[in-house]
Short mmCIF file of C-alpha atoms and ligand atoms in Angstrom, two decimals:
data_model
loop_
_atom_site.label_atom_id
_atom_site.label_comp_id
_atom_site.label_asym_id
_atom_site.label_seq_id
_atom_site.Cartn_x
_atom_site.Cartn_y
_atom_site.Cartn_z
CA UNK A 1 -13.02 19.63 -25.40
CA UNK A 2 -13.99 18.00 -21.87
CA UNK A 3 -17.50 16.32 -22.18
CA UNK A 4 -17.93 16.72 -18.06
CA UNK A 5 -17.26 19.75 -16.14
CA UNK A 6 -17.69 20.20 -12.51
CA UNK A 7 -17.43 23.92 -11.39
CA UNK A 8 -16.78 25.22 -8.01
CA UNK A 9 -18.65 22.14 -6.51
CA UNK A 10 -18.88 22.18 -2.78
CA UNK A 11 -20.53 19.74 -0.24
CA UNK A 12 -21.39 20.47 3.39
CA UNK A 13 -22.54 18.17 6.09
CA UNK A 14 -22.97 19.17 9.34
CA UNK A 15 -19.61 19.84 10.79
CA UNK A 16 -17.68 18.72 7.69
CA UNK A 17 -16.85 20.35 4.63
CA UNK A 18 -16.32 17.61 2.51
CA UNK A 19 -15.94 19.35 -0.67
CA UNK A 20 -15.03 23.30 -1.16
CA UNK A 21 -15.13 24.64 -4.49
CA UNK A 22 -13.76 21.68 -6.53
CA UNK A 23 -13.68 22.03 -10.37
CA UNK A 24 -12.51 19.28 -12.76
CA UNK A 25 -13.27 18.44 -16.10
CA UNK A 26 -12.80 14.91 -17.92
CA UNK A 27 -11.81 14.78 -21.46
CA UNK A 28 -12.82 11.51 -23.77
CA UNK A 29 -9.86 8.76 -23.29
CA UNK A 30 -8.14 10.14 -20.62
CA UNK A 31 -7.31 8.35 -17.33
CA UNK A 32 -7.66 10.68 -14.26
CA UNK A 33 -5.70 9.69 -10.90
CA UNK A 34 -7.69 11.07 -7.99
CA UNK A 35 -5.86 10.73 -4.81
CA UNK A 36 -5.94 12.28 -1.23
CA UNK A 37 -5.63 11.32 2.36
CA UNK A 38 -8.77 9.28 3.71
CA UNK A 39 -11.61 11.90 4.25
CA UNK A 40 -10.25 14.30 1.48
CA UNK A 41 -13.44 13.89 -0.42
CA UNK A 42 -12.69 11.56 -3.32
CA UNK A 43 -15.88 9.36 -2.89
CA UNK A 44 -17.99 12.30 -2.23
CA UNK A 45 -16.49 14.05 -5.42
CA UNK A 46 -17.57 10.91 -7.39
CA UNK A 47 -20.89 10.57 -6.00
CA UNK A 48 -21.78 14.24 -7.04
CA UNK A 49 -20.52 13.03 -10.49
CA UNK A 50 -22.52 10.08 -10.45
CA UNK A 51 -25.57 11.88 -9.25
CA UNK A 52 -25.78 10.03 -6.00
CA UNK A 53 -25.49 12.97 -3.71
CA UNK A 54 -26.62 16.48 -4.61
CA UNK A 55 -24.01 19.48 -4.15
CA UNK A 56 -24.36 22.32 -2.17
CA UNK A 57 -23.56 24.59 -4.59
CA UNK A 58 -21.63 24.56 -7.97
CA UNK A 59 -22.72 23.29 -11.43
CA UNK A 60 -22.19 20.40 -13.39
CA UNK A 61 -22.03 20.56 -17.30
CA UNK A 62 -22.48 17.25 -19.70
CA UNK A 63 -21.35 18.03 -23.48
CA UNK A 64 -21.25 21.93 -22.63
CA UNK A 65 -24.70 21.97 -21.11
CA UNK A 66 -25.60 22.82 -17.62
CA UNK A 67 -27.63 20.04 -15.89
CA UNK A 68 -29.45 20.71 -12.47
CA UNK A 69 -30.68 18.77 -11.10
CA UNK A 70 -28.35 15.95 -11.57
CA UNK A 71 -29.72 12.64 -10.89
CA UNK A 72 -28.45 8.96 -10.88
CA UNK A 73 -30.68 8.61 -14.02
CA UNK A 74 -29.14 11.74 -15.58
CA UNK A 75 -25.79 10.50 -14.79
CA UNK A 76 -26.29 6.96 -16.53
CA UNK A 77 -27.92 9.06 -19.53
CA UNK A 78 -24.66 11.00 -19.79
CA UNK A 79 -22.74 7.58 -19.85
CA UNK A 80 -21.25 7.48 -16.36
CA UNK A 81 -20.71 4.25 -14.92
CA UNK A 82 -19.53 3.49 -11.15
CA UNK A 83 -17.56 1.17 -9.41
CA UNK A 84 -18.28 2.07 -5.79
CA UNK A 85 -15.91 1.69 -3.20
CA UNK A 86 -18.63 0.09 -0.67
CA UNK A 87 -19.75 -2.76 -2.69
CA UNK A 88 -23.41 -2.61 -3.89
CA UNK A 89 -23.96 -6.23 -4.81
CA UNK A 90 -27.10 -8.23 -4.14
CA UNK A 91 -26.25 -10.96 -1.67
CA UNK A 92 -29.08 -13.09 -2.80
CA UNK A 93 -28.85 -13.04 -6.70
CA UNK A 94 -25.92 -14.70 -8.70
CA UNK A 95 -23.31 -12.97 -10.41
CA UNK A 96 -25.08 -12.51 -14.04
CA UNK A 97 -28.41 -11.32 -12.56
CA UNK A 98 -25.92 -8.52 -10.35
CA UNK A 99 -24.45 -7.52 -13.59
CA UNK A 100 -27.78 -7.00 -15.54
CA UNK A 101 -29.94 -5.93 -12.36
CA UNK A 102 -33.00 -3.90 -13.74
CA UNK A 103 -32.18 -4.38 -17.15
CA UNK A 104 -32.44 -8.20 -17.68
CA UNK A 105 -33.48 -9.85 -20.85
CA UNK A 106 -37.20 -10.89 -20.88
CA UNK A 107 -38.00 -14.01 -22.48
CA UNK A 108 -41.46 -13.60 -24.45
CA UNK A 109 -44.56 -14.80 -23.07
CA UNK A 110 -47.10 -13.94 -20.39
CA UNK A 111 -44.92 -14.16 -17.49
CA UNK A 112 -42.01 -11.99 -18.98
CA UNK A 113 -39.71 -14.57 -17.20
CA UNK A 114 -36.25 -13.39 -16.85
CA UNK A 115 -34.21 -15.34 -19.89
CA UNK A 116 -31.52 -17.02 -17.68
CA UNK A 117 -29.62 -18.26 -20.49
CA UNK A 118 -29.84 -15.01 -22.50
CA UNK A 119 -28.62 -13.47 -19.12
CA UNK A 120 -25.69 -15.95 -18.86
CA UNK A 121 -24.54 -15.48 -22.30
CA UNK A 122 -24.35 -12.03 -21.99
CA UNK A 123 -22.32 -11.84 -19.09
CA UNK A 124 -19.64 -14.52 -20.00
CA UNK A 125 -17.69 -12.30 -22.33
CA UNK A 126 -17.66 -9.29 -19.71
CA UNK A 127 -16.23 -12.04 -16.92
CA UNK A 128 -13.60 -13.29 -19.41
CA UNK A 129 -12.44 -9.73 -20.35
CA UNK A 130 -11.72 -9.21 -16.59
CA UNK A 131 -10.19 -12.90 -16.64
CA UNK A 132 -12.26 -14.10 -13.54
CA UNK A 133 -12.66 -17.49 -12.15
CA UNK A 134 -16.38 -17.66 -11.35
CA UNK A 135 -19.38 -19.00 -13.35
CA UNK A 136 -22.16 -16.19 -14.27
CA UNK A 137 -24.51 -18.34 -11.87
CA UNK A 138 -22.27 -18.25 -9.03
CA UNK A 139 -24.25 -16.90 -6.02
CA UNK A 140 -22.81 -13.91 -4.81
CA UNK A 141 -23.34 -14.90 -1.36
CA UNK A 142 -20.76 -17.23 -1.74
CA UNK A 143 -18.31 -14.99 -3.48
CA UNK A 144 -15.34 -13.38 -1.70
CA UNK A 145 -14.66 -9.87 -1.60
CA UNK A 146 -12.24 -9.87 -4.61
CA UNK A 147 -14.70 -11.63 -6.75
CA UNK A 148 -17.49 -9.26 -5.40
CA UNK A 149 -15.04 -6.42 -6.59
CA UNK A 150 -14.68 -7.67 -10.11
CA UNK A 151 -18.37 -8.21 -10.69
CA UNK A 152 -19.12 -4.44 -9.93
CA UNK A 153 -16.22 -3.86 -12.59
CA UNK A 154 -18.01 -6.27 -14.94
CA UNK A 155 -21.23 -4.33 -14.30
CA UNK A 156 -19.63 -1.04 -15.38
CA UNK A 157 -17.91 -2.48 -18.64
CA UNK A 158 -21.69 -3.79 -19.39
CA UNK A 159 -22.81 -0.09 -19.41
CA UNK A 160 -20.79 0.74 -22.41
CA UNK A 161 -20.23 4.08 -20.64
CA UNK A 162 -18.25 7.02 -21.78
CA UNK A 163 -16.80 7.73 -18.04
CA UNK A 164 -16.21 4.92 -15.62
CA UNK A 165 -15.29 5.79 -11.92
CA UNK A 166 -13.48 3.16 -10.25
CA UNK A 167 -13.26 4.17 -6.34
CA UNK A 168 -10.53 1.81 -4.80
CA UNK A 169 -11.10 -1.17 -7.48
CA UNK A 170 -8.08 -2.87 -6.58
CA UNK A 171 -8.18 -2.87 -2.83
CA UNK A 172 -9.07 -6.74 -2.40
CA UNK A 173 -7.64 -7.86 -6.05
CA UNK A 174 -4.22 -10.06 -6.25
CA UNK A 175 -1.45 -8.72 -8.15
CA UNK A 176 -2.63 -10.81 -11.29
CA UNK A 177 -5.90 -9.59 -11.18
CA UNK A 178 -4.86 -5.92 -10.70
CA UNK A 179 -2.58 -6.42 -13.83
CA UNK A 180 -5.45 -7.61 -15.72
CA UNK A 181 -7.52 -4.50 -14.71
CA UNK A 182 -4.85 -2.35 -15.79
CA UNK A 183 -4.95 -3.69 -19.16
CA UNK A 184 -8.59 -3.49 -19.26
CA UNK A 185 -8.20 0.33 -18.22
CA UNK A 186 -5.95 0.53 -21.24
CA UNK A 187 -8.32 -0.87 -23.49
CA UNK A 188 -10.90 1.55 -22.55
CA UNK A 189 -8.64 4.37 -23.02
CA UNK A 190 -8.02 3.49 -26.47
CA UNK A 191 -11.87 3.05 -27.18
CA UNK A 192 -12.45 6.73 -26.22
CA UNK A 193 -13.64 5.86 -22.89
CA UNK A 194 -12.44 8.18 -19.76
CA UNK A 195 -11.73 6.55 -16.06
CA UNK A 196 -11.46 8.28 -13.18
CA UNK A 197 -9.08 5.80 -10.86
CA UNK A 198 -9.05 6.56 -7.20
CA UNK A 199 -6.57 4.57 -5.19
CA UNK A 200 -4.13 4.77 -2.10
CA UNK A 201 -1.80 2.09 -4.09
CA UNK A 202 0.22 4.67 -5.55
CA UNK A 203 2.10 2.45 -7.88
CA UNK A 204 -1.23 1.56 -9.47
CA UNK A 205 -1.90 5.29 -9.86
CA UNK A 206 1.68 5.82 -11.50
CA UNK A 207 1.02 3.00 -13.95
CA UNK A 208 -2.27 4.07 -15.25
CA UNK A 209 -2.83 8.11 -14.77
CA UNK A 210 -2.41 10.41 -17.72
CA UNK A 211 -2.47 12.80 -14.92
CA UNK A 212 -3.18 13.17 -11.11
CA UNK A 213 -5.87 14.98 -9.39
CA UNK A 214 -4.81 15.47 -5.54
CA UNK A 215 -7.80 16.48 -2.97
CA UNK A 216 -6.75 17.47 0.68
CA UNK A 217 -9.65 18.56 3.40
CA UNK A 218 -11.83 19.07 0.29
CA UNK A 219 -9.85 21.15 -1.68
CA UNK A 220 -8.10 20.74 -4.87
CA UNK A 221 -4.35 21.10 -3.81
CA UNK A 222 -2.67 19.80 -6.72
CA UNK A 223 -2.49 18.60 -10.18
CA UNK A 224 0.28 16.40 -12.07
CA UNK A 225 0.64 15.67 -15.56
CA UNK A 226 1.91 12.27 -16.82
CA UNK A 227 5.76 13.60 -16.74
CA UNK A 228 5.59 14.71 -13.10
CA UNK A 229 3.77 11.86 -11.67
CA UNK A 230 5.96 10.35 -8.99
CA UNK A 231 5.75 8.67 -5.75
CA UNK A 232 7.26 11.83 -3.83
CA UNK A 233 5.21 14.17 -5.77
CA UNK A 234 1.83 12.55 -5.02
CA UNK A 235 2.91 12.05 -1.28
CA UNK A 236 4.01 15.48 -0.74
CA UNK A 237 0.73 17.17 -2.30
CA UNK A 238 -1.36 14.36 -0.33
CA UNK A 239 0.07 15.09 3.18
CA UNK A 240 1.81 18.55 2.66
CA UNK A 241 5.12 17.25 3.59
CA UNK A 242 7.57 14.66 2.97
CA UNK A 243 7.36 10.98 4.32
CA UNK A 244 10.70 9.67 4.85
CA UNK A 245 10.20 6.03 6.09
CA UNK A 246 7.00 4.13 5.64
CA UNK A 247 8.08 1.25 7.52
CA UNK A 248 9.02 0.98 11.14
CA UNK A 249 12.30 -1.29 11.74
CA UNK A 250 11.92 -4.08 14.45
CA UNK A 251 13.45 -3.81 17.92
CA UNK A 252 16.70 -5.49 18.50
CA UNK A 253 15.75 -7.36 21.39
CA UNK A 254 12.47 -8.84 21.36
CA UNK A 255 10.33 -8.65 23.98
CA UNK A 256 8.96 -11.90 25.65
CA UNK A 257 5.25 -12.39 25.68
CA UNK A 258 2.51 -15.10 24.73
CA UNK A 259 3.32 -17.45 21.77
CA UNK A 260 0.42 -18.71 19.86
CA UNK A 261 0.81 -22.03 18.30
CA UNK A 262 -1.63 -23.27 15.48
CA UNK A 263 -0.72 -27.32 15.30
CA UNK A 264 -2.27 -29.12 12.46
CA UNK A 265 -5.54 -26.98 11.97
CA UNK A 266 -7.77 -27.82 9.36
CA UNK A 267 -10.34 -25.41 7.84
CA UNK A 268 -13.70 -26.16 6.18
CA UNK A 269 -12.31 -24.25 3.24
CA UNK A 270 -9.38 -26.84 2.82
CA UNK A 271 -10.41 -30.01 5.44
CA UNK A 272 -7.48 -32.07 3.47
CA UNK A 273 -4.73 -29.60 4.39
CA UNK A 274 -3.38 -28.97 7.80
CA UNK A 275 -1.66 -25.87 8.81
CA UNK A 276 1.01 -25.41 11.47
CA UNK A 277 2.63 -22.46 12.61
CA UNK A 278 3.94 -20.82 15.69
CA UNK A 279 3.52 -16.82 16.42
CA UNK A 280 5.99 -15.75 18.96
CA UNK A 281 5.10 -12.78 21.52
CA UNK A 282 7.01 -9.88 20.10
CA UNK A 283 7.45 -10.60 16.56
CA UNK A 284 4.73 -9.64 13.71
CA UNK A 285 4.72 -12.80 11.34
CA UNK A 286 3.54 -11.82 8.11
CA UNK A 287 0.94 -14.65 6.18
CA UNK A 288 1.40 -13.85 2.69
CA UNK A 289 -0.70 -15.72 -0.10
CA UNK A 290 -2.70 -15.36 -3.42
CA UNK A 291 -6.31 -14.38 -2.44
CA UNK A 292 -8.22 -17.67 -1.66
CA UNK A 293 -5.01 -19.58 -0.11
CA UNK A 294 -6.87 -19.78 2.73
CA UNK A 295 -5.52 -17.09 4.97
CA UNK A 296 -9.05 -15.79 6.19
CA UNK A 297 -10.25 -19.19 6.90
CA UNK A 298 -7.38 -19.97 8.99
CA UNK A 299 -7.73 -16.58 10.79
CA UNK A 300 -11.78 -17.32 11.20
CA UNK A 301 -11.00 -20.82 12.74
CA UNK A 302 -8.36 -19.65 15.19
CA UNK A 303 -10.69 -16.90 16.31
CA UNK A 304 -13.67 -19.34 16.70
CA UNK A 305 -15.94 -17.98 14.14
CA UNK A 306 -15.68 -21.21 12.09
CA UNK A 307 -15.55 -24.55 13.70
CA UNK A 308 -11.82 -26.14 13.48
CA UNK A 309 -12.00 -29.08 11.38
CA UNK A 310 -9.11 -30.67 13.04
CA UNK A 311 -5.83 -30.18 14.95
CA UNK A 312 -5.66 -27.32 17.81
CA UNK A 313 -4.28 -24.36 19.42
CA UNK A 314 -1.93 -23.62 22.27
CA UNK A 315 -1.14 -20.57 24.02
CA UNK A 316 2.52 -20.28 25.80
CA UNK A 317 2.47 -24.23 25.16
CA UNK A 318 -1.06 -24.61 26.89
CA UNK A 319 -3.75 -26.34 24.85
CA UNK A 320 -6.66 -24.42 24.82
CA UNK A 321 -9.96 -24.65 22.97
CA UNK A 322 -11.78 -21.48 21.39
CA UNK A 323 -15.51 -22.40 19.91
CA UNK A 324 -16.39 -18.96 19.96
CA UNK A 325 -15.18 -15.28 19.25
CA UNK A 326 -16.37 -14.96 22.96
CA UNK A 327 -14.10 -17.39 24.31
CA UNK A 328 -11.11 -15.93 22.04
CA UNK A 329 -11.60 -12.49 23.19
CA UNK A 330 -11.83 -13.92 26.69
CA UNK A 331 -8.32 -15.24 26.34
CA UNK A 332 -6.92 -12.19 24.66
CA UNK A 333 -6.58 -13.42 21.33
CA UNK A 334 -8.34 -10.92 18.90
CA UNK A 335 -8.91 -11.08 15.12
CA UNK A 336 -9.37 -7.66 13.14
CA UNK A 337 -11.40 -8.76 10.31
CA UNK A 338 -10.86 -8.33 6.41
CA UNK A 339 -14.63 -6.94 5.77
CA UNK A 340 -15.32 -4.37 7.77
CA UNK A 341 -18.91 -4.18 6.58
CA UNK A 342 -19.92 -7.66 7.06
CA UNK A 343 -17.83 -8.45 10.26
CA UNK A 344 -16.24 -5.39 11.62
CA UNK A 345 -18.78 -2.40 12.19
CA UNK A 346 -22.10 -1.12 13.06
CA UNK A 347 -22.61 1.59 10.48
CA UNK A 348 -25.55 3.27 12.06
CA UNK A 349 -23.98 3.49 15.48
CA UNK A 350 -21.38 5.89 16.77
CA UNK A 351 -17.83 5.47 16.72
CA UNK A 352 -17.79 5.60 20.22
CA UNK A 353 -20.40 2.37 20.42
CA UNK A 354 -18.32 0.76 17.95
CA UNK A 355 -15.10 1.19 19.58
CA UNK A 356 -16.32 -0.06 23.05
CA UNK A 357 -18.56 -2.90 21.47
CA UNK A 358 -16.19 -5.89 22.22
CA UNK A 359 -15.88 -4.71 25.82
CA UNK A 360 -19.05 -3.22 26.71
CA UNK A 361 -18.97 -4.83 29.80
CA UNK A 362 -16.23 -2.89 30.97
CA UNK A 363 -18.11 0.32 30.32
CA UNK A 364 -21.24 -1.03 32.06
CA UNK A 365 -22.10 -0.27 35.51
CA UNK A 366 -25.37 -2.38 36.05
CA UNK A 367 -27.24 -1.99 32.90
CA UNK A 368 -26.04 1.26 32.34
CA UNK A 369 -23.39 2.14 29.72
CA UNK A 370 -21.06 4.53 31.36
CA UNK A 371 -21.11 7.06 28.44
CA UNK A 372 -18.23 8.99 29.37
CA UNK A 373 -15.69 6.42 29.89
CA UNK A 374 -16.84 5.13 26.59
CA UNK A 375 -16.17 8.66 24.86
CA UNK A 376 -12.98 9.36 26.41
CA UNK A 377 -11.51 6.10 25.38
CA UNK A 378 -12.90 6.33 22.03
CA UNK A 379 -11.62 9.94 21.86
CA UNK A 380 -8.15 8.68 23.02
CA UNK A 381 -8.38 6.22 19.78
CA UNK A 382 -9.66 8.71 17.75
CA UNK A 383 -6.64 11.03 18.33
CA UNK A 384 -4.25 7.97 18.24
CA UNK A 385 -5.10 7.12 14.73
CA UNK A 386 -6.31 10.46 13.34
CA UNK A 387 -9.98 9.55 12.56
CA UNK A 388 -11.52 12.39 10.73
CA UNK A 389 -14.83 12.72 12.19
CA UNK A 390 -16.29 15.78 13.78
CA UNK A 391 -16.86 13.94 16.74
CA UNK A 392 -16.67 10.41 18.51
CA UNK A 393 -20.73 10.60 18.39
CA UNK A 394 -20.32 10.62 14.82
CA UNK A 395 -22.26 7.66 12.82
CA UNK A 396 -19.67 5.34 11.48
CA UNK A 397 -21.49 5.11 8.14
CA UNK A 398 -20.98 8.91 7.61
CA UNK A 399 -16.86 8.13 7.59
CA UNK A 400 -15.07 7.86 4.58
CA UNK A 401 -13.83 4.14 3.70
CA UNK A 402 -10.20 4.61 5.15
CA UNK A 403 -11.56 6.27 8.03
CA UNK A 404 -14.01 3.37 8.75
CA UNK A 405 -11.24 0.76 8.89
CA UNK A 406 -9.16 3.11 11.48
CA UNK A 407 -12.46 2.62 13.74
CA UNK A 408 -12.16 -1.03 13.19
CA UNK A 409 -8.45 -0.88 14.30
CA UNK A 410 -9.33 1.38 17.27
CA UNK A 411 -11.78 -0.89 18.51
CA UNK A 412 -9.46 -3.70 19.09
CA UNK A 413 -6.34 -1.48 20.05
CA UNK A 414 -8.53 -0.24 22.87
CA UNK A 415 -8.64 -3.88 24.49
CA UNK A 416 -5.50 -5.56 26.10
CA UNK A 417 -4.63 -8.16 23.51
CA UNK A 418 -2.35 -10.89 23.88
CA UNK A 419 -2.33 -12.33 20.21
CA UNK A 420 -4.04 -10.27 17.38
CA UNK A 421 -4.45 -11.29 14.00
CA UNK A 422 -4.80 -8.38 11.60
CA UNK A 423 -6.64 -9.37 8.09
CA UNK A 424 -5.59 -6.81 5.58
CA UNK A 425 -5.01 -4.14 8.15
CA UNK A 426 -4.20 -1.39 5.83
CA UNK A 427 -6.78 -1.81 2.99
CA UNK A 428 -8.16 1.66 1.82
CA UNK A 429 -5.77 3.31 4.36
CA UNK A 430 -3.93 6.63 3.24
CA UNK A 431 0.03 6.47 3.65
CA UNK A 432 0.13 8.84 6.39
CA UNK A 433 -2.12 6.51 8.34
CA UNK A 434 -0.55 3.27 7.12
CA UNK A 435 2.34 4.56 8.61
CA UNK A 436 0.59 5.14 12.01
CA UNK A 437 -0.74 1.71 12.02
CA UNK A 438 2.51 0.07 11.51
CA UNK A 439 3.82 1.95 14.29
CA UNK A 440 1.22 0.86 16.59
CA UNK A 441 1.73 -2.71 15.31
CA UNK A 442 5.35 -2.15 16.15
CA UNK A 443 4.63 -0.75 19.47
CA UNK A 444 2.44 -3.81 20.52
CA UNK A 445 4.63 -6.28 19.41
CA UNK A 446 7.59 -4.64 21.41
CA UNK A 447 5.24 -4.81 24.52
CA UNK A 448 5.06 -8.72 23.88
CA UNK A 449 2.17 -8.96 21.94
CA UNK A 450 2.08 -11.66 18.98
CA UNK A 451 1.07 -10.46 15.67
CA UNK A 452 0.01 -12.40 12.99
CA UNK A 453 -0.58 -10.10 10.02
CA UNK A 454 -2.52 -11.11 6.74
CA UNK A 455 -1.87 -9.01 3.83
CA UNK A 456 -1.84 -9.15 -0.29
CA UNK A 457 -0.03 -6.15 -0.22
CA UNK A 458 3.51 -7.24 -1.22
CA UNK A 459 5.55 -4.31 -0.29
CA UNK A 460 3.75 -4.19 3.28
CA UNK A 461 4.60 -7.90 3.84
CA UNK A 462 8.08 -7.29 3.16
CA UNK A 463 8.37 -4.07 5.09
CA UNK A 464 6.63 -4.92 8.38
CA UNK A 465 6.83 -8.53 8.98
CA UNK A 466 9.96 -9.85 11.13
CA UNK A 467 9.02 -13.49 9.50
CA UNK A 468 6.77 -14.22 6.80
CA UNK A 469 4.91 -17.34 6.24
CA UNK A 470 3.08 -17.91 2.76
CA UNK A 471 0.36 -19.96 1.97
CA UNK A 472 -0.74 -21.69 -1.02
CA UNK A 473 -4.01 -23.76 -1.72
CA UNK A 474 -4.86 -23.98 2.15
CA UNK A 475 -1.46 -25.50 3.44
CA UNK A 476 1.99 -23.21 4.50
CA UNK A 477 4.28 -23.44 1.41
CA UNK A 478 7.44 -22.05 3.30
CA UNK A 479 8.69 -19.37 5.95
CA UNK A 480 11.14 -16.75 5.22
CA UNK A 481 13.46 -15.02 7.54
CA UNK A 482 14.18 -11.26 6.94
CA UNK A 483 17.36 -12.13 4.86
CA UNK A 484 15.45 -13.84 2.42
CA UNK A 485 12.73 -11.22 2.03
CA UNK A 486 12.25 -10.52 -1.60
CA UNK A 487 9.22 -10.18 -3.95
CA UNK A 488 10.40 -13.01 -5.93
CA UNK A 489 10.68 -15.53 -3.00
CA UNK A 490 7.27 -14.54 -1.59
CA UNK A 491 5.59 -14.65 -4.88
CA UNK A 492 6.97 -18.23 -5.72
CA UNK A 493 5.79 -19.75 -2.39
CA UNK A 494 2.58 -17.97 -3.17
CA UNK A 495 2.31 -19.98 -6.57
CA UNK A 496 3.57 -23.37 -5.00
CA UNK A 497 6.99 -23.07 -5.97
CA UNK A 498 9.56 -24.37 -3.43
CA UNK A 499 12.32 -21.78 -2.76
CA UNK A 500 15.30 -23.44 -3.86
CA UNK A 501 14.21 -25.38 -6.84
N1 LIG B 601 -23.09 11.18 4.83
C1 LIG B 601 -22.39 11.96 5.38
N2 LIG B 601 -22.76 12.41 6.25
C2 LIG B 601 -21.51 13.28 7.10
N3 LIG B 601 -20.40 13.44 6.69
C3 LIG B 601 -19.90 12.74 5.60
C4 LIG B 601 -20.81 12.08 4.72
N4 LIG B 601 -20.43 11.57 3.85
C5 LIG B 601 -19.21 11.96 3.68
N5 LIG B 601 -19.02 12.44 4.90
C6 LIG B 601 -17.82 13.37 5.22
O1 LIG B 601 -17.20 14.09 4.25
C7 LIG B 601 -15.57 13.82 4.34
C8 LIG B 601 -15.04 13.36 2.76
O2 LIG B 601 -15.45 12.00 2.95
P1 LIG B 601 -14.89 11.00 1.28
O3 LIG B 601 -15.82 9.47 1.61
O4 LIG B 601 -15.30 11.67 0.31
O5 LIG B 601 -13.41 10.95 1.81
P2 LIG B 601 -12.56 9.94 0.63
O6 LIG B 601 -11.44 10.84 0.11
O7 LIG B 601 -13.32 9.20 0.01
O8 LIG B 601 -11.51 9.09 1.72
P3 LIG B 601 -11.24 7.44 1.77
O9 LIG B 601 -9.59 7.38 1.08
O10 LIG B 601 -11.20 7.00 3.13
O11 LIG B 601 -12.13 6.80 1.09
C9 LIG B 601 -15.20 12.81 5.43
O12 LIG B 601 -14.89 13.75 6.53
C10 LIG B 601 -16.50 12.41 5.54
O13 LIG B 601 -16.60 11.90 7.15
MG1 LIG B 602 -13.42 7.05 -0.25
#
């Protein structure tokens, strides 16, 4: 017997049909994999289930009884916990306070102060269950994206839910954190708790799902039971065709272009370690390593966001100084950042404005921004990256997660880069769009651009790179040439073991 039923749910936005009569029921203790391309309607469907948005049509039944309206409070009462795709943590609180926000145990007494001791004691077992490495009193502002994601999951676990919705829970987790989450999901299932698991990492879906539901353009286009869940079947339903090769082979002859040398650079994350590496024009150098190994900090230092604590940079052999992103951009050195919300995008501006932002001067005549040029360029990028939106005037905040990531890319690709650092370029992006992004990266390399690609997706690092550099605890633990590429070799270096020992 299903305890939750969504019947013929529709959701329309101006110019967009986000959901078109979707019917889905949830049985206790089952894990449903929910997949589909960027903008297919996955998050929207889950927001309806979480009471966050009201459907334009359709019914919701809990234990056989129709509930209308269905608010966030109703969803909580029905035992639905939600790990959102866009993280909802409160920056000014610590980890424990975030887990229990609004439900803090109160100490006795007139002032009803929040009992911090009790709070921390209650949060500890949840953090242990996820195997996290931070203390309950860690301020959220100091936490990495991965830690924030784990914190959201801890919060969902604390609710003793009947259904836990996980919208892209692993997009910034490491392999071992993901493994542990898979075990947590298994444990929930054994306790009779249901899980809806949304991910673009199809192997995770394959690992944990009892059945897979596929959305395309707001419609349910397929359902696979356990025995039928394979990569090929999932991709076929998602994009409506086969995808032969996801990765683009390197060109035979390497283009000449700009070479970036990073020489003895120290960052504030690891001031005692010096990093040296060279990215040649025409190549894609993959930068692998565990989350926290210092890759993002290195990228930020090179781009001038954070000051260098030592060492220097050279462009084509010439020493250069970059003290601010503006200077980096002036030299053709770009960073496509990891955290689009914090560093990448203005969510309440249009796609067009976001795309033209780093280079507004190119569109400005006097003080007026030439809207037409801005729109034309943004529209070219929208088509190239297949960004799903009614027009480039749409606010970026209304786009689906993966489409927001494409806007970040569009913004940098519309300029003339010499060196680009991509930090997790395909996080949250569907397979079809991944393929497009790899094509663009390879085309840039073939035109002489030097590309440094930070990625925690092992398959991607191996599939896309010409060479791989691996970082471990703030230093380079080794380089691999294509002939030596293997998950095993990358992993050994990432955990700090020398290749041939
Ligand atoms: N508030 C809104 N206003 C207008 N359109 C919206 C709004 N929220 C969602 N949409 C649109 O609804 C469609 C479905 O979006 P949704 O976020 O559900 O996609 P998704 O399947 O979760 O994609 P992704 O894999 O990229 O996260 C998209 O076209 C999106 O732009
Ligand atoms: Mg989504």
